[in-house]
Structure formats: structure tokens, C-alpha cells
PDB file of C-alpha atoms in Angstrom:
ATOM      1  CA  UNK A  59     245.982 119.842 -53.110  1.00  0.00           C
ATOM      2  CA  UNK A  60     245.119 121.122 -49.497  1.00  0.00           C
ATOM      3  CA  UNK A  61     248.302 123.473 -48.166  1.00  0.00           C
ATOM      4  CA  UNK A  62     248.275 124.495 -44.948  1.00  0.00           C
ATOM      5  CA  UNK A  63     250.377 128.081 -44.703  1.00  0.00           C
ATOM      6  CA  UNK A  64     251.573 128.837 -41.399  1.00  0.00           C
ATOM      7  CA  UNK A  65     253.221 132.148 -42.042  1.00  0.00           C
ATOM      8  CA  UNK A  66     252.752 135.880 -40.047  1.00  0.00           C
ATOM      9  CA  UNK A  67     254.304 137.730 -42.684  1.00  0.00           C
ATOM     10  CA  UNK A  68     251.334 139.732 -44.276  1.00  0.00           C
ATOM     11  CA  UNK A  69     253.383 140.543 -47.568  1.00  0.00           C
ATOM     12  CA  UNK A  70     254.296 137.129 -48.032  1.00  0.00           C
ATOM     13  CA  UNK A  71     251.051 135.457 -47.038  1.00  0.00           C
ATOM     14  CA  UNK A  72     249.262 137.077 -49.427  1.00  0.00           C
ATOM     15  CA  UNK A  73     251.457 136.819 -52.189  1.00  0.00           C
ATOM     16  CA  UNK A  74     251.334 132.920 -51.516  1.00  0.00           C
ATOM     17  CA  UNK A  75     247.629 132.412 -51.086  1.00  0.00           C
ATOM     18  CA  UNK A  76     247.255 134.174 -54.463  1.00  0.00           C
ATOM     19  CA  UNK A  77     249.748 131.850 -55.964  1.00  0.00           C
ATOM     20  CA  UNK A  78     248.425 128.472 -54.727  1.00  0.00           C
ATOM     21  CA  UNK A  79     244.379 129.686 -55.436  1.00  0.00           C
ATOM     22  CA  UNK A  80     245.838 130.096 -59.156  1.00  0.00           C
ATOM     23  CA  UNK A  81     247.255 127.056 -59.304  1.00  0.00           C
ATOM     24  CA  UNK A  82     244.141 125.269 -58.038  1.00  0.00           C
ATOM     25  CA  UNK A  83     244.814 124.363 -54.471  1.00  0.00           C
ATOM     26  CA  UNK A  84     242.910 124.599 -51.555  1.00  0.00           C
ATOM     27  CA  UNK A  85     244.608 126.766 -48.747  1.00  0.00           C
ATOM     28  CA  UNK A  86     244.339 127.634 -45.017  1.00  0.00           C
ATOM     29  CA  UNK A  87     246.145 130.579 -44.161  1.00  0.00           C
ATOM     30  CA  UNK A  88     246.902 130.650 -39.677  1.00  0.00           C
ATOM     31  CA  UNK A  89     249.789 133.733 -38.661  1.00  0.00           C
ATOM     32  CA  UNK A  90     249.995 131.856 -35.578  1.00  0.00           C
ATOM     33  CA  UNK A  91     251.146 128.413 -33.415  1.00  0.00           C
ATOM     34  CA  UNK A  92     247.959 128.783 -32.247  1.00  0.00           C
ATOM     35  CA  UNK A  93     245.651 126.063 -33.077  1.00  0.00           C
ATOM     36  CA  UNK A  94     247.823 124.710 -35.746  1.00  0.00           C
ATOM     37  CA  UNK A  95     247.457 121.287 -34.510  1.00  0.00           C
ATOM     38  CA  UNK A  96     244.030 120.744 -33.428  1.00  0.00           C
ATOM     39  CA  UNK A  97     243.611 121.679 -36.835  1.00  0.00           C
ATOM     40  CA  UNK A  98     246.129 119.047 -38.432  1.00  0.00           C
ATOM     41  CA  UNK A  99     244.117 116.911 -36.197  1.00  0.00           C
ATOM     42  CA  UNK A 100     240.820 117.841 -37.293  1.00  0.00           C
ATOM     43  CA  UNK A 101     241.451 117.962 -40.825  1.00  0.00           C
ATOM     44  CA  UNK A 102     243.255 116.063 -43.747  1.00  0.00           C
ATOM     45  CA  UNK A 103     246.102 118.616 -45.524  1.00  0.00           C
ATOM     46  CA  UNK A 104     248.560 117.422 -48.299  1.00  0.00           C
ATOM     47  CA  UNK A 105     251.420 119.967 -47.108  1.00  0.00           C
ATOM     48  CA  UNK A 106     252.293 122.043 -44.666  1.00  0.00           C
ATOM     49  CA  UNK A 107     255.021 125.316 -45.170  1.00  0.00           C
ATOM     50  CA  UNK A 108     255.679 126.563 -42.156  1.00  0.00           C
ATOM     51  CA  UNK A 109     257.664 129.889 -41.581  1.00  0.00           C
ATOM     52  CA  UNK A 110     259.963 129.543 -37.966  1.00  0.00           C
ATOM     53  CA  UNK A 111     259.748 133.304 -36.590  1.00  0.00           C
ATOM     54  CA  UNK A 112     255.880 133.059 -35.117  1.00  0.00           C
ATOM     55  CA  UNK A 113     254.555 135.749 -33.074  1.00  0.00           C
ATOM     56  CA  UNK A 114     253.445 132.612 -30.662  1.00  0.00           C
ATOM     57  CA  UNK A 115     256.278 130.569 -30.746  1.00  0.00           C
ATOM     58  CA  UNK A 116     259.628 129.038 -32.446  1.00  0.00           C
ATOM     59  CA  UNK A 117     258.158 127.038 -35.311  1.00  0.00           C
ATOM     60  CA  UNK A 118     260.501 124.278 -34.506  1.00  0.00           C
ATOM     61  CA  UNK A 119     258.715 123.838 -31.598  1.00  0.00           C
ATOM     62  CA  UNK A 120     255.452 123.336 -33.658  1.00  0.00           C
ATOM     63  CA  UNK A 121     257.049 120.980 -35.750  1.00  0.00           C
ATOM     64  CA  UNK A 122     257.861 118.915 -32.986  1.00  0.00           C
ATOM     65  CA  UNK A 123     254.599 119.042 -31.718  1.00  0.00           C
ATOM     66  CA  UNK A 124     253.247 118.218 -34.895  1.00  0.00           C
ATOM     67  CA  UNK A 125     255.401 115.062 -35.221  1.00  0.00           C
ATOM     68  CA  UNK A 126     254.986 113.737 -31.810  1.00  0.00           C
ATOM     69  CA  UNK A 127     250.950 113.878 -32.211  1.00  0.00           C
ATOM     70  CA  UNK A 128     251.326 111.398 -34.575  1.00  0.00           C
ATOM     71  CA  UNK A 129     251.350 113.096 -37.988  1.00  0.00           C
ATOM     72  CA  UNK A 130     253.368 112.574 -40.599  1.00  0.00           C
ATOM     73  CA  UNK A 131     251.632 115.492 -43.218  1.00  0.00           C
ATOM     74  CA  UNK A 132     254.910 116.926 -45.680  1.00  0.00           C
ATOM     75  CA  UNK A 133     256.495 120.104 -44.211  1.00  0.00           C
ATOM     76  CA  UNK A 134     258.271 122.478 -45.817  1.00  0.00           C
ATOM     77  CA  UNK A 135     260.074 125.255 -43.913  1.00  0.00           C
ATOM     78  CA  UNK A 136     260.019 128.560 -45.595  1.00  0.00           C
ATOM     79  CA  UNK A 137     262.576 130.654 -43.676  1.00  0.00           C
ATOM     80  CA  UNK A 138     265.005 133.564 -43.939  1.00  0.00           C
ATOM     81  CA  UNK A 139     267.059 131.453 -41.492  1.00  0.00           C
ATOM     82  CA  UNK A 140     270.092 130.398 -43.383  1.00  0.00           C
ATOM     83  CA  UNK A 141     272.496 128.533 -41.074  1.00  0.00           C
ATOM     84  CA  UNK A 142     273.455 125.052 -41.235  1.00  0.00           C
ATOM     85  CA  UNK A 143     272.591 125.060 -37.767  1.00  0.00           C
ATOM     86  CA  UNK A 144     269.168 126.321 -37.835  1.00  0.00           C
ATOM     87  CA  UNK A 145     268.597 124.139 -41.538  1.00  0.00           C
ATOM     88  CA  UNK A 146     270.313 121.016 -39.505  1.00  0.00           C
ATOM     89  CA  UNK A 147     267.685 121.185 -36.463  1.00  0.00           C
ATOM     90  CA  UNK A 148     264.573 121.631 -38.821  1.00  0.00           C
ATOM     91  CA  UNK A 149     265.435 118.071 -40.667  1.00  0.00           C
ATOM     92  CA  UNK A 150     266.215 116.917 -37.130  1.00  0.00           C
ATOM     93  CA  UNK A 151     263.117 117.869 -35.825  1.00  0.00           C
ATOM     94  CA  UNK A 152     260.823 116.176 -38.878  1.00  0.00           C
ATOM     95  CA  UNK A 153     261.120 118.887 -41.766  1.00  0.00           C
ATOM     96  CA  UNK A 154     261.044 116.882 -45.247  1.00  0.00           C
ATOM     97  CA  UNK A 155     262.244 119.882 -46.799  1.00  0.00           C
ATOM     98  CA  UNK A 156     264.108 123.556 -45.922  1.00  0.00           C
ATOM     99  CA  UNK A 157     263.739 126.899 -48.221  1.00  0.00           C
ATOM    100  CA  UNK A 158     265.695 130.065 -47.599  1.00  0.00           C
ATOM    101  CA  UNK A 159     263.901 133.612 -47.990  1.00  0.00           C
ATOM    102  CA  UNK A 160     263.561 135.127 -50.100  1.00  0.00           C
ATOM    103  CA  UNK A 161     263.117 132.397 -52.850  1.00  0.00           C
ATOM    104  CA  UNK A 162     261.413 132.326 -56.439  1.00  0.00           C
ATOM    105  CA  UNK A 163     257.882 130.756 -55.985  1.00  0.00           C
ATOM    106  CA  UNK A 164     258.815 128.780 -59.663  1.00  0.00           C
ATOM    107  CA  UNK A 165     261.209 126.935 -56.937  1.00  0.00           C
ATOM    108  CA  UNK A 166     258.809 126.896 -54.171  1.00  0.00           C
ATOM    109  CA  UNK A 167     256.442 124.685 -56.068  1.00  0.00           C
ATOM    110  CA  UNK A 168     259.138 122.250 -57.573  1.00  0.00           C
ATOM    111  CA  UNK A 169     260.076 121.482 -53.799  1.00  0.00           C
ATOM    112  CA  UNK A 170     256.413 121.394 -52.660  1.00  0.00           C
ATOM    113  CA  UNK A 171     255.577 118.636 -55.264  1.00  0.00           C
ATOM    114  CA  UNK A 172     258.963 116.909 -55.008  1.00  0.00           C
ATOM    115  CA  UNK A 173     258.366 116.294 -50.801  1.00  0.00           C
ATOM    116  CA  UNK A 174     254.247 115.095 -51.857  1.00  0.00           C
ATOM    117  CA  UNK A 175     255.849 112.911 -54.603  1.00  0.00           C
ATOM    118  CA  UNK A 176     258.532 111.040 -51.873  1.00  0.00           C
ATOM    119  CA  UNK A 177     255.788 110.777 -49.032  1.00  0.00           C
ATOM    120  CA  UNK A 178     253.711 109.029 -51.980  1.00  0.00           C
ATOM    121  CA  UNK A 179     255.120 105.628 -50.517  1.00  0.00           C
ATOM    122  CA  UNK A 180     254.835 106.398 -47.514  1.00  0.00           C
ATOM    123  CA  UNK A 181     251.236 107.190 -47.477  1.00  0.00           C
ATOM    124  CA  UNK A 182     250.409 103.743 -49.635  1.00  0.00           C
ATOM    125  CA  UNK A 183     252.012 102.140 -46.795  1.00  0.00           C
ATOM    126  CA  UNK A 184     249.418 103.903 -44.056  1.00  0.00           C
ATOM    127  CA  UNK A 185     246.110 103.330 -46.051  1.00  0.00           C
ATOM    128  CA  UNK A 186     245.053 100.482 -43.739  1.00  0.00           C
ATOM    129  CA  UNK A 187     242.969 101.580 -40.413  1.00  0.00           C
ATOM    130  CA  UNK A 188     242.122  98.214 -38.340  1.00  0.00           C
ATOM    131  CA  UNK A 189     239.782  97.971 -35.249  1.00  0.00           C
ATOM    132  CA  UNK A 190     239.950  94.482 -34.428  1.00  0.00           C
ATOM    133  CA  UNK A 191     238.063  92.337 -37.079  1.00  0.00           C
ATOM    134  CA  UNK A 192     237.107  95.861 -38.788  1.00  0.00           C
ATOM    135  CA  UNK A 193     239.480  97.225 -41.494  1.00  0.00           C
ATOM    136  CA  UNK A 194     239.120 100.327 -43.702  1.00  0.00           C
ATOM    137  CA  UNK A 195     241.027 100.925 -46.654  1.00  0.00           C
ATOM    138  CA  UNK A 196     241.461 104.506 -46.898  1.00  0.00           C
ATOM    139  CA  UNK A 197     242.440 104.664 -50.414  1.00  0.00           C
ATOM    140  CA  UNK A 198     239.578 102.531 -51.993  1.00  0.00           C
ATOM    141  CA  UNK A 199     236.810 103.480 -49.795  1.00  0.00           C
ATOM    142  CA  UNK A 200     236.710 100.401 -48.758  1.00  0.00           C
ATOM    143  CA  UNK A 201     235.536  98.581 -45.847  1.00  0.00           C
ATOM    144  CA  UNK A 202     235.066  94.945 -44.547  1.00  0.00           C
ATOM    145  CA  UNK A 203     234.311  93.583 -41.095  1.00  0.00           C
ATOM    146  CA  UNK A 204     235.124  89.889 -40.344  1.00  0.00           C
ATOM    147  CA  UNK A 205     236.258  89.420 -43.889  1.00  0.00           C
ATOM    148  CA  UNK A 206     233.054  90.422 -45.103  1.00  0.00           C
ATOM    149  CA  UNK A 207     232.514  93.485 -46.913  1.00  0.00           C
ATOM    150  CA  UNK A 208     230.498  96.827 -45.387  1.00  0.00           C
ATOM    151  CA  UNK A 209     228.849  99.142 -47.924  1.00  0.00           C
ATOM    152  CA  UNK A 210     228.776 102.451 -46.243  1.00  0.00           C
ATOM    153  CA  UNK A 211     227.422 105.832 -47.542  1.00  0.00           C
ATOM    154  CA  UNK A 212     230.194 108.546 -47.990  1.00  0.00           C
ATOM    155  CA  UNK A 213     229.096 110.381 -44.997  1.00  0.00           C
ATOM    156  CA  UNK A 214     229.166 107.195 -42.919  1.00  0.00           C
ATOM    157  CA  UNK A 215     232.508 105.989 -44.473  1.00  0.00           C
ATOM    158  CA  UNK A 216     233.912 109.794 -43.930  1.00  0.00           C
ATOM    159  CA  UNK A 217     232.166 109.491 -40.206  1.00  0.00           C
ATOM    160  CA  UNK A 218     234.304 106.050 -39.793  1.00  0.00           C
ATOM    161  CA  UNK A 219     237.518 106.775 -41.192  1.00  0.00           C
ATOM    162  CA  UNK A 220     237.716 110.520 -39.030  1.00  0.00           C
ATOM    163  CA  UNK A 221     236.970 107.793 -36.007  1.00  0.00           C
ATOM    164  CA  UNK A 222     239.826 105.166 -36.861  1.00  0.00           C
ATOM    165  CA  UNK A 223     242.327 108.033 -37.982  1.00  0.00           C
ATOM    166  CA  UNK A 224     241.775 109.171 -34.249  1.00  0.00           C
ATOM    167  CA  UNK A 225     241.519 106.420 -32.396  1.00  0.00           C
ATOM    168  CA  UNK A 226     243.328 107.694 -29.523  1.00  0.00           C
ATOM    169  CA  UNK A 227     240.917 110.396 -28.313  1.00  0.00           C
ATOM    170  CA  UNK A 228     237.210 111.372 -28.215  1.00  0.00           C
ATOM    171  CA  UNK A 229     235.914 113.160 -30.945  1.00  0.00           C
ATOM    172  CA  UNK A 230     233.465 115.900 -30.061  1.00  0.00           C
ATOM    173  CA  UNK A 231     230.263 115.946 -32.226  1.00  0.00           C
ATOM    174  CA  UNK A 232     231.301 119.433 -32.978  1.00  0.00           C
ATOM    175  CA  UNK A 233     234.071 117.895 -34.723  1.00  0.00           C
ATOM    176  CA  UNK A 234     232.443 115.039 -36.405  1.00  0.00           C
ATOM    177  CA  UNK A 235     229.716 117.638 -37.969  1.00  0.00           C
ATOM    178  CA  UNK A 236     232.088 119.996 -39.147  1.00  0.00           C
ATOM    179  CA  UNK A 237     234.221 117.169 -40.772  1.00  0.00           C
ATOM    180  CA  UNK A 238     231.329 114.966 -41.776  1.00  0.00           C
ATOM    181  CA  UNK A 239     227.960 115.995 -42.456  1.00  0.00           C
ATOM    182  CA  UNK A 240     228.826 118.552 -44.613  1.00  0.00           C
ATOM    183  CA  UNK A 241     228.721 115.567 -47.046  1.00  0.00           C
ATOM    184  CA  UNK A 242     225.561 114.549 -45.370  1.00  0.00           C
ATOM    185  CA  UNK A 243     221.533 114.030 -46.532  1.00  0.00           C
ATOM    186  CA  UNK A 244     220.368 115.871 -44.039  1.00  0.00           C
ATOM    187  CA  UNK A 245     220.066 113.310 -41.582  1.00  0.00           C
ATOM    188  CA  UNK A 246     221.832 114.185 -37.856  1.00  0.00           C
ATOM    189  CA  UNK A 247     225.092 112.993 -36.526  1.00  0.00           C
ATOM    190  CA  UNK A 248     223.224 110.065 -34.094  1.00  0.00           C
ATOM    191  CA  UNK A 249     221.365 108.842 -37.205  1.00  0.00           C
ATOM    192  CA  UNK A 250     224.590 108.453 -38.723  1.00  0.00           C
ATOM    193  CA  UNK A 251     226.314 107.030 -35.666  1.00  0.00           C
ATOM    194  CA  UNK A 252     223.188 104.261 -35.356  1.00  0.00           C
ATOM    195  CA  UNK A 253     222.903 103.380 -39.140  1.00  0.00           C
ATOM    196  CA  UNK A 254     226.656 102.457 -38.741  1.00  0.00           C
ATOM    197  CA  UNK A 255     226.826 100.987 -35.897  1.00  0.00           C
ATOM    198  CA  UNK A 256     224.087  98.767 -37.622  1.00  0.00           C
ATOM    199  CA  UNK A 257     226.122  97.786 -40.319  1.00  0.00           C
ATOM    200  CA  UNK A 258     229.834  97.455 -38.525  1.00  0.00           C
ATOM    201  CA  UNK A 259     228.267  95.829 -34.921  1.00  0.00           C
ATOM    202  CA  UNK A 260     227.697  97.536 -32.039  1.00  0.00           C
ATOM    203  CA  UNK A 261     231.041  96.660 -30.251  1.00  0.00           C
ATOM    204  CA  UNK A 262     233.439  99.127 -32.154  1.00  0.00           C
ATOM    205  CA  UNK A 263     231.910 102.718 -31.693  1.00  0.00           C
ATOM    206  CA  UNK A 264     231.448 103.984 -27.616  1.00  0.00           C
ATOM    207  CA  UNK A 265     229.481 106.827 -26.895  1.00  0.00           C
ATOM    208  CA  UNK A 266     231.535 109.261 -24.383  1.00  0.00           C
ATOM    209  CA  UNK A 267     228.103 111.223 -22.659  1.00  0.00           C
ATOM    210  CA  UNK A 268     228.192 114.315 -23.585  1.00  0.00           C
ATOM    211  CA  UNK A 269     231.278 114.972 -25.583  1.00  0.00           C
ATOM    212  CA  UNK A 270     231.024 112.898 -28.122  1.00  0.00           C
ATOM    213  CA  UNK A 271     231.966 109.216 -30.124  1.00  0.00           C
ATOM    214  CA  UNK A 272     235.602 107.437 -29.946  1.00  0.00           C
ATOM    215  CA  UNK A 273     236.544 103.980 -31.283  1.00  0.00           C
ATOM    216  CA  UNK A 274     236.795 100.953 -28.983  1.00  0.00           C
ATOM    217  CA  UNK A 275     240.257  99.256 -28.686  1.00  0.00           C
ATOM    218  CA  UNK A 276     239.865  95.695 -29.638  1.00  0.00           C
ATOM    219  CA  UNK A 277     242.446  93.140 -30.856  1.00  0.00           C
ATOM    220  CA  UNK A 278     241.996  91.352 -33.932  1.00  0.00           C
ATOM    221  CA  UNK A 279     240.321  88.080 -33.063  1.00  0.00           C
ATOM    222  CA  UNK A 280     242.540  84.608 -33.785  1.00  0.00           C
TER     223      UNK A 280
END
């Protein structure tokens, strides 16, 4: 599991990222608003606790932020904020789950997998990534264009899939290095780019000069 902790509190932070490294889980550790969502943007996390009292910002703020980019990642306050008020406008505001400090980290992880285990359906539901005639099935690795089937690398499906996720916006070759060719051969990010673009047609991937790559938007054809 990925967790992303979003949590100030030295004492606590620790204690947590000691916790979820024994456990076996991969965590990022920010004390701040800052940058939170580029890197929810940037990268694929299976949970999110976030603590409210930020030195940056109320992180109910964040949350909506978070929600109205698009993302639907599990979040789990962690909070010494009690009220039903304050509990009440957390849900409200796209929380799938509220914990009051200080809490037993037995109970902690019971919550954490019960929110991953109800946005299980949710996620089978949001597997498919469609560019006009181009689909990718997240879940399978699989890809087929016009009906046809595409076998891609794992850096080029990884290269495709961080495209179609994102859609929206230009991602900067910065970003599609750092997510991608960690995974890669060796080979650079325009080899990548033109050995898919082979494979997929040329009409799906634009080249924004000097920033980077986005996805065309193209209707499926009839």
C-alpha cells in the first residue's frame, strides 16, 4: 500500500511512518498543504490521512481541493478535533472516514483498510481510460485501439496510462521521467513517446513545445 501522511506533528509523524514501514507500506511523509496536490496528481497513492491543523492551511480546505481536482484517493482525517461540527464538515467536504486524537494505531489500521476495502468498487468501476477509438484497461494492462489489441512495454503502457489519467493538462517531461522511466531500458522519454505513437497512431499524443506531451481530445468514432 502507498499512504500518503499529511501530518506537522513531529511526535506523531514519526511514530506513524515507523508503524506503516513495519507493516510493509510505502509512505510519503509532507508537514505541509504545500504541494500536496501536485503530488496526488503526479503520483498514484492508495490512502491519504490527513491531520486538519496545518501550518499552511485548514486541511479542509485541502480536502476540497483535492476533491475538486478530480481525485477520488481514500482519506482519512486524523484529528484532535472532536465536534460534530468539525466531524460533520470533513464527510461534507469528501472525507471517507474521521479519527479523533489521540487514538490506538490497532484502530487506525482497521479504519485505513475498511475505507480501501469500500472504495474497492469504486475503483473497478474507474479502470477504463478511453481516447476516442483508444481504450486502456488500467487493471489488466491492457490496451486496444480500434478494437484491436496494442502490446506495449511497461514503460510505454506506464507512459500512456500517466497521459490518459491526465488528460486535462500538459504533462511536463520532468514529470513523465520521474513517473516513467524509472521503469525504463535506458532509452529517453522521445524514444518512448515515438515508439508509441507508432503503435497507438499518431493522432492521440500532441507535443506542447517545450513543456511537454498531453493527450488529444477525440470522440469515439460511430
Amino acid at each position: 500500500m502507498k499512504i500518503l501522511l499529511i501530518e506537522d506533528d513531529l511526535v506523531i509523524g514519526r511514530a506513524l511512518l515507523t508503524v506503516f514501514k513495519d507493516e510493509g507500506h510505502q509512505v510519503l511523509w509532507l508537514r505541509s498543504a504545500n504541494g500536496v496536490l501536485e503530488r496526488l496528481l503526479d503520483e498514484d497513492f492508495d490512502a491519504v490521512l490527513l491531520d486538519l491543523g496545518l501550518p499552511d492551511g485548514d486541511g479542509n480546505d485541502l480536502l476540497l481541493r483535492i476533491r475538486n481536482a478530480g481525485s477520488m484517493v481514500p482519506v482519512l482525517i486524523i484529528t484532535a478535533r472532536d465536534g460534530l461540527n468539525h466531524r460533520l464538515k470533513g464527510f461534507n467536504n469528501g472525507a471517507d472516514d474521521y479519527l479523533i486524537k489521540p487514538f490506538e494505531i490497532p484502530e487506525l489500521l482497521v479504519r485505513l483498510r475498511a475505507i480501501l476495502r469500500r472504495s474497492g468498487s469504486q475503483s473497478e468501476a474507474e479502470v477504463l481510460w478511453t481516447s476516442g477509438d483508444l481504450v486502456l484497461e488500467e487493471k489488466r494492462m491492457r490496451v486496444t485501439w480500434e478494437g484491436a489489441p496494442v502490446t506495449l512495454s511497461k514503460t510505454e503502457f506506464g507512459l500512456l496510462l500517466a497521459l490518459m489519467k491526465q488528460s486535462h493538462r500538459v504533462l511536463t517531461r520532468a514529470e513523465l521521467e520521474r513517473r516513467v522511466l524509472p521503469f525504463s531500458d535506458g532509452s529517453t522519454l522521445d524514444v518512448h513517446i515515438s515508439n508509441l505513437r507508432k503503435k497507438i497512431g499518431d493522432g492521440h499524443i500532441c507535443t506542447v513545445r517545450g513543456v511537454g506531451y498531453m493527450m488529444k481530445q477525440r470522440e469515439k468514432s460511430i
